[in-house]
Structure formats: C-alpha cells, structure tokens
mmCIF file of C-alpha atoms and ligand atoms in Angstrom:
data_model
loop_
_atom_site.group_PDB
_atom_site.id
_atom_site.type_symbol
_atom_site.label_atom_id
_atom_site.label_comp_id
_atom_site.label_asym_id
_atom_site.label_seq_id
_atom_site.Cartn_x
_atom_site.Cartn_y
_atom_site.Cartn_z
ATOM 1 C CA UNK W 409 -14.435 -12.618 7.985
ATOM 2 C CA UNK W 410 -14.257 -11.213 11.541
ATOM 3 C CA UNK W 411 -11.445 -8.681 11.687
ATOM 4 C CA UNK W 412 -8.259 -9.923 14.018
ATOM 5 C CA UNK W 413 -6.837 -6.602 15.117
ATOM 6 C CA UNK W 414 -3.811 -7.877 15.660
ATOM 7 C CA UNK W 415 -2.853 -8.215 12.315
ATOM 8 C CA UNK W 416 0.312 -6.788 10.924
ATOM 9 C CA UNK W 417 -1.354 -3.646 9.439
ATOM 10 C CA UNK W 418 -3.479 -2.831 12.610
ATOM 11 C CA UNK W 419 -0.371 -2.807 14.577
ATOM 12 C CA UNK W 420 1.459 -0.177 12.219
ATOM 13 C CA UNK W 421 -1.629 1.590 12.500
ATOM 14 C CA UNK W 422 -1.382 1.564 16.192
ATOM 15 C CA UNK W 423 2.152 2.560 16.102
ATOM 16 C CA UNK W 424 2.971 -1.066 17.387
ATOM 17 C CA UNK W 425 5.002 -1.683 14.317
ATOM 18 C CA UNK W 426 7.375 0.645 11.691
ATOM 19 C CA UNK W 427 6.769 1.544 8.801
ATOM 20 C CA UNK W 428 8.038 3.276 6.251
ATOM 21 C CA UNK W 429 5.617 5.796 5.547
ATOM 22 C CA UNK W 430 5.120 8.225 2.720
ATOM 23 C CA UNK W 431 1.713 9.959 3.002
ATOM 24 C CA UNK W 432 -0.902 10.054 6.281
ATOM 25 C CA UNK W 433 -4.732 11.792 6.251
ATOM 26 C CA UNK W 434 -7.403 11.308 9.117
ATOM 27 C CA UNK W 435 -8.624 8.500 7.156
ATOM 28 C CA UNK W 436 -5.808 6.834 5.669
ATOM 29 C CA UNK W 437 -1.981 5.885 5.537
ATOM 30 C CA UNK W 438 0.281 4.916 2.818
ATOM 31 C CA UNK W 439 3.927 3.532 3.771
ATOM 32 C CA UNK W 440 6.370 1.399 1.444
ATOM 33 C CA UNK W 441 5.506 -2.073 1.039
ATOM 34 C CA UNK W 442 8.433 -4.170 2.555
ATOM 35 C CA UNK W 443 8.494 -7.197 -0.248
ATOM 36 C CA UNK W 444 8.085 -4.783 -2.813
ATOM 37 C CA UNK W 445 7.255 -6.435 -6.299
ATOM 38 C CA UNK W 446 8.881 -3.182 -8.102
ATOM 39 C CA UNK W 447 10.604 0.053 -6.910
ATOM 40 C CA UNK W 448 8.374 1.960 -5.261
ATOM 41 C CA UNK W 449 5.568 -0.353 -4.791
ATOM 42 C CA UNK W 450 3.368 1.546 -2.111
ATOM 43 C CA UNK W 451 0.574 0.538 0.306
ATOM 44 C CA UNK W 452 -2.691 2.418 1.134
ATOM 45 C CA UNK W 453 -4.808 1.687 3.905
ATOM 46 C CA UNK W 454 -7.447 3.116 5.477
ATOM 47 C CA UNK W 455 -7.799 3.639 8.853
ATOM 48 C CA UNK W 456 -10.859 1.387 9.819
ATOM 49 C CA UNK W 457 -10.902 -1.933 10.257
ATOM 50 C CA UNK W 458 -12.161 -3.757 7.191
ATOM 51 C CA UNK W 459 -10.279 -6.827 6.141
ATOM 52 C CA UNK W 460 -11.811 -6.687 2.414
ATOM 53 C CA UNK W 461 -13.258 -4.086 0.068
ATOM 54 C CA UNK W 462 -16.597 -5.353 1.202
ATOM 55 C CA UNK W 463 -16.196 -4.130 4.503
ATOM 56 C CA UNK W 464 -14.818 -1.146 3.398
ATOM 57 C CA UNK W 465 -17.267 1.599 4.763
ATOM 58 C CA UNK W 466 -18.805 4.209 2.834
ATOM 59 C CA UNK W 467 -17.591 6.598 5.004
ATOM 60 C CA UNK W 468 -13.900 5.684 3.490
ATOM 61 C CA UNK W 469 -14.531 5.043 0.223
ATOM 62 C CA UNK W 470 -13.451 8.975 -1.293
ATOM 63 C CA UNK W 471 -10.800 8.995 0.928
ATOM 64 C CA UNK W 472 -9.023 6.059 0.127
ATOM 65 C CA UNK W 473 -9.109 6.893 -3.944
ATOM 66 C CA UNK W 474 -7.981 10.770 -2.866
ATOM 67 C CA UNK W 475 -4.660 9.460 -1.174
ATOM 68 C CA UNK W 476 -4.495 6.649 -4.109
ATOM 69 C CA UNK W 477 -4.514 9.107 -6.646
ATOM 70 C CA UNK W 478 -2.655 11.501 -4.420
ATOM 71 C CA UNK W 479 0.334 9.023 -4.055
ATOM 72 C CA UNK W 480 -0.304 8.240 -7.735
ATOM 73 C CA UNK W 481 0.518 10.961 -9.051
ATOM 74 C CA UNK W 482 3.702 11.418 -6.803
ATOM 75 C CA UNK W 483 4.544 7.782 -7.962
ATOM 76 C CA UNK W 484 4.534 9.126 -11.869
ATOM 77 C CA UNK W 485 6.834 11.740 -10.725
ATOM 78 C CA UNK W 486 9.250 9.989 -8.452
ATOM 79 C CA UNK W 487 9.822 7.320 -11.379
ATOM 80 C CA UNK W 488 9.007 9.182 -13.958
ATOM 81 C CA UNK W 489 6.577 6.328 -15.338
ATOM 82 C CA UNK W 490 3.237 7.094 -16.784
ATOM 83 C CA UNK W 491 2.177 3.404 -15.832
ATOM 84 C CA UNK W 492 0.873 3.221 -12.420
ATOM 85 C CA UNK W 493 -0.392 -0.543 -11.741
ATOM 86 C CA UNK W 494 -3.104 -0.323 -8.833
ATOM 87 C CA UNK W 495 -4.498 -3.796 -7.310
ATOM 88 C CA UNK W 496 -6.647 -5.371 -4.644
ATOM 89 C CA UNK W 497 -6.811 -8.936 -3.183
ATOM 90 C CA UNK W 498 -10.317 -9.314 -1.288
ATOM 91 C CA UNK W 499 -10.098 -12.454 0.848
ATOM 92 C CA UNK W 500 -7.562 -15.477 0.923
ATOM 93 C CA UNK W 501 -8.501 -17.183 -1.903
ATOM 94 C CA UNK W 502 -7.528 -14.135 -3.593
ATOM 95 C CA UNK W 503 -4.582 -14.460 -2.126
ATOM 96 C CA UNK W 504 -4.939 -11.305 0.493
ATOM 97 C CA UNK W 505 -2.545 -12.453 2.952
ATOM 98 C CA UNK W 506 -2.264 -9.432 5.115
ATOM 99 C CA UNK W 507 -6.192 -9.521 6.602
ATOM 100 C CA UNK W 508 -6.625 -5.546 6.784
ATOM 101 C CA UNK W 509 -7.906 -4.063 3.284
ATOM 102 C CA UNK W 510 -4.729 -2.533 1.331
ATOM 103 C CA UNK W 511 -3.995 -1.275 -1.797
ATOM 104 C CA UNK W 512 -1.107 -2.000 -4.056
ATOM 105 C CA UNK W 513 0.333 0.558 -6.088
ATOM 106 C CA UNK W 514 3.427 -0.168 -7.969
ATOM 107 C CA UNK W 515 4.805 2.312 -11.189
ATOM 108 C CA UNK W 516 5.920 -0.101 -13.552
ATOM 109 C CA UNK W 517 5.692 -1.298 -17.099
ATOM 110 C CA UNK W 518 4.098 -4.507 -17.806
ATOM 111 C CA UNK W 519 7.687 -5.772 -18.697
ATOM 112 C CA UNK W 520 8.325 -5.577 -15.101
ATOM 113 C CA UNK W 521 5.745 -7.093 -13.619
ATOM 114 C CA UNK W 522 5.912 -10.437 -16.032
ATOM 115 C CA UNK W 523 8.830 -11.291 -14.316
ATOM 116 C CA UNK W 524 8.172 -9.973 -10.882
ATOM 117 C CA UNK W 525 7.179 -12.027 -7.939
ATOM 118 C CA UNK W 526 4.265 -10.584 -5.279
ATOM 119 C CA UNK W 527 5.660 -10.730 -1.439
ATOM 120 C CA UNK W 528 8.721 -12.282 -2.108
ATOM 121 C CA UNK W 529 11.944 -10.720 -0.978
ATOM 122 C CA UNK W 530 12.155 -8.633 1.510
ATOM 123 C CA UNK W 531 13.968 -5.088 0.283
ATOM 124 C CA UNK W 532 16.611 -3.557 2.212
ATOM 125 C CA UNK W 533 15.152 -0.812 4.548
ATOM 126 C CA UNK W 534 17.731 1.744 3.738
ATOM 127 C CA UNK W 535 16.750 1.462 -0.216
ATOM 128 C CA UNK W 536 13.489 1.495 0.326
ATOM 129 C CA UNK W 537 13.471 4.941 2.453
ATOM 130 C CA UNK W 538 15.154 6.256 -0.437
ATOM 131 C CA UNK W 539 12.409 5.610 -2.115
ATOM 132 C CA UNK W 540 10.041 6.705 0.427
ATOM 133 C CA UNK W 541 11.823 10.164 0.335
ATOM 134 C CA UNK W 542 11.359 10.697 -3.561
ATOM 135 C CA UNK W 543 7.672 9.923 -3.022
ATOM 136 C CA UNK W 544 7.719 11.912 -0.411
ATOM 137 C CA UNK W 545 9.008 14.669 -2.326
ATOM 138 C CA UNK W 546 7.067 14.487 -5.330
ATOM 139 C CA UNK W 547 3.707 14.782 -3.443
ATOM 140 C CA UNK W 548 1.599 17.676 -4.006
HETATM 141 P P1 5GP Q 788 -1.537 -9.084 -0.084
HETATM 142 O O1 5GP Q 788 -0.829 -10.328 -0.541
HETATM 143 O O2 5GP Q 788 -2.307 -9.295 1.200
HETATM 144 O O3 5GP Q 788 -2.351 -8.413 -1.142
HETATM 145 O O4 5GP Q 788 -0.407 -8.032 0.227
HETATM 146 C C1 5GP Q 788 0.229 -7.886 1.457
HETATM 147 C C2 5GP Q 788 1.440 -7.043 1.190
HETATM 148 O O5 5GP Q 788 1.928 -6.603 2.433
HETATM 149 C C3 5GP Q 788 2.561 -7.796 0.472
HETATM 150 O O6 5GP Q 788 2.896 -7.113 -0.727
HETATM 151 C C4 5GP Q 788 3.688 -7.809 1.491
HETATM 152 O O7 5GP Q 788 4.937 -7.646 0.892
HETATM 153 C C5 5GP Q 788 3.339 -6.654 2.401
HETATM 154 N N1 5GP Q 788 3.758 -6.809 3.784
HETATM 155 C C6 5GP Q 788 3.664 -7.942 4.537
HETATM 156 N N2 5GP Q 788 4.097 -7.683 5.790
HETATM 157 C C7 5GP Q 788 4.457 -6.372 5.824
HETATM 158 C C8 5GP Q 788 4.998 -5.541 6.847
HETATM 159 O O8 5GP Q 788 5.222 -5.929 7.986
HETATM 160 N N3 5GP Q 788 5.249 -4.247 6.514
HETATM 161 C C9 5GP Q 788 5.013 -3.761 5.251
HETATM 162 N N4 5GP Q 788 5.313 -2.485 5.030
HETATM 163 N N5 5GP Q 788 4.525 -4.537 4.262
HETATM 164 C C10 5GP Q 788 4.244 -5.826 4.547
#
C-alpha cells in the first residue's frame, strides 16, 4: 500500500498533531495511545514512513525493539505488572486502521484484555498524562 502522509501518525510526527508523548530517539517515538484498551497502553512508531511491518526498513528494525523494550520495561515499573502484551496489525484486513506501522504495548493481565475493547473510548487527556508521567518516570 502506497503510504498517505497525511495520516494521523505522520502528522504527530510532523508536529501537526499532539500527542501525548512518553519516550523520543532519532528513529522513533512512543506517546500514549488515545483509545487506550488498558492503562497505559503505549504506541511506538518509527520515524519512516512504512504503513506495515513489511515496509519497515532494515535500517529501523533495532531501533524500534530498543525503544519497545525500553518503554517495556518502564511499563513493568509504572504498573508494576510483569505482563507486558506487545501487538501489531499489518494491513486492514488485520484491522490496522491507523496506516503508519505502530506498535501496541499495553501492561495487563489476560483478565483484562478478555473484556477489553481495541480503539474504543476515547480516555480523558488529563488521566492519560498521568500516566504518561509515571512512564515517563520509570524510564531508564
Ligand atoms: P490499529 O487499530 O491501527 O492497530 O491501532 C491504531 C491505534 O491508534 C488505536 O489503538 C487507536 O486508539 C489509536 N489512535 C487513533 N487515533 C489516534 C490519535 O489521534 N492519537 C493517538 N495518540 N492515538 C490514536
């Protein structure tokens, strides 16, 4: 799929959009997601424009598992969970609805996500800086 850089992602990346972000490299960017399936559910993105994995260059590909288990690790602290849940939809039929690769990472227990809904409700901005600021300060 050609890659429409006006998608929502490309514009925070751009600065044309906020975001609540937790965690930013050369290469990549991780902000709060803002229909977040559990507390703390986080994005990472890198900063190239691939809509899928597939596209993802191999340039990108260490840098975008550094910041994952970077932000990780700071998600284990911040909710003091040892279950991280890490995912990746690769096209529409996968149900990838924002066209710029991302990467879901939510702590949680699999109690949680049974009865949580993906991209559902959006979460009060003020709540979810809270959380932004524990992740924030948990980060190595
Ligand atoms: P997908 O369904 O493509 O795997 O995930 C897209 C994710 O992006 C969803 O979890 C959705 O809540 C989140 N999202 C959609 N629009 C925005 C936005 O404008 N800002 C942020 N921070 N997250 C968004």
């Amino acid at each position: 799929m050609a890659y429409d850089n006006q998608n929502i992602f490309a514009k925070i990346l751009r600065g044309e959009l906020p975001c609540i972000k937790v965690y930013e490299d050369d290469l990549t960017l991780a902000f709060m997601d803002i229909m977040p399936q559990t507390d703390g559910h986080t994005l990472v993105i890198p900063k190239v424009e691939a809509v899928t994995l597939f596209d993802l260059p191999a340039s990108h590909y260490e840098a975008c598992f550094i910041t994952m288990k970077k932000v990780g690790n700071a998600l284990q602290k911040a909710f003091s969970t040892e279950g991280i849940m890490m995912f990746q939809l690769s096209g529409e039929s996968a149900g990838q609805t924002v066209p710029h690769l991302h990467f879901h990472l939510l702590p949680t227990s699999i109690q949680t996500l049974r009865t949580s809904k993906h991209a559902a409700q959006m979460a009060d901005q003020t709540v979810l800086q809270g959380f932004a600021d524990r992740i924030i300060a948990a980060l190595d």
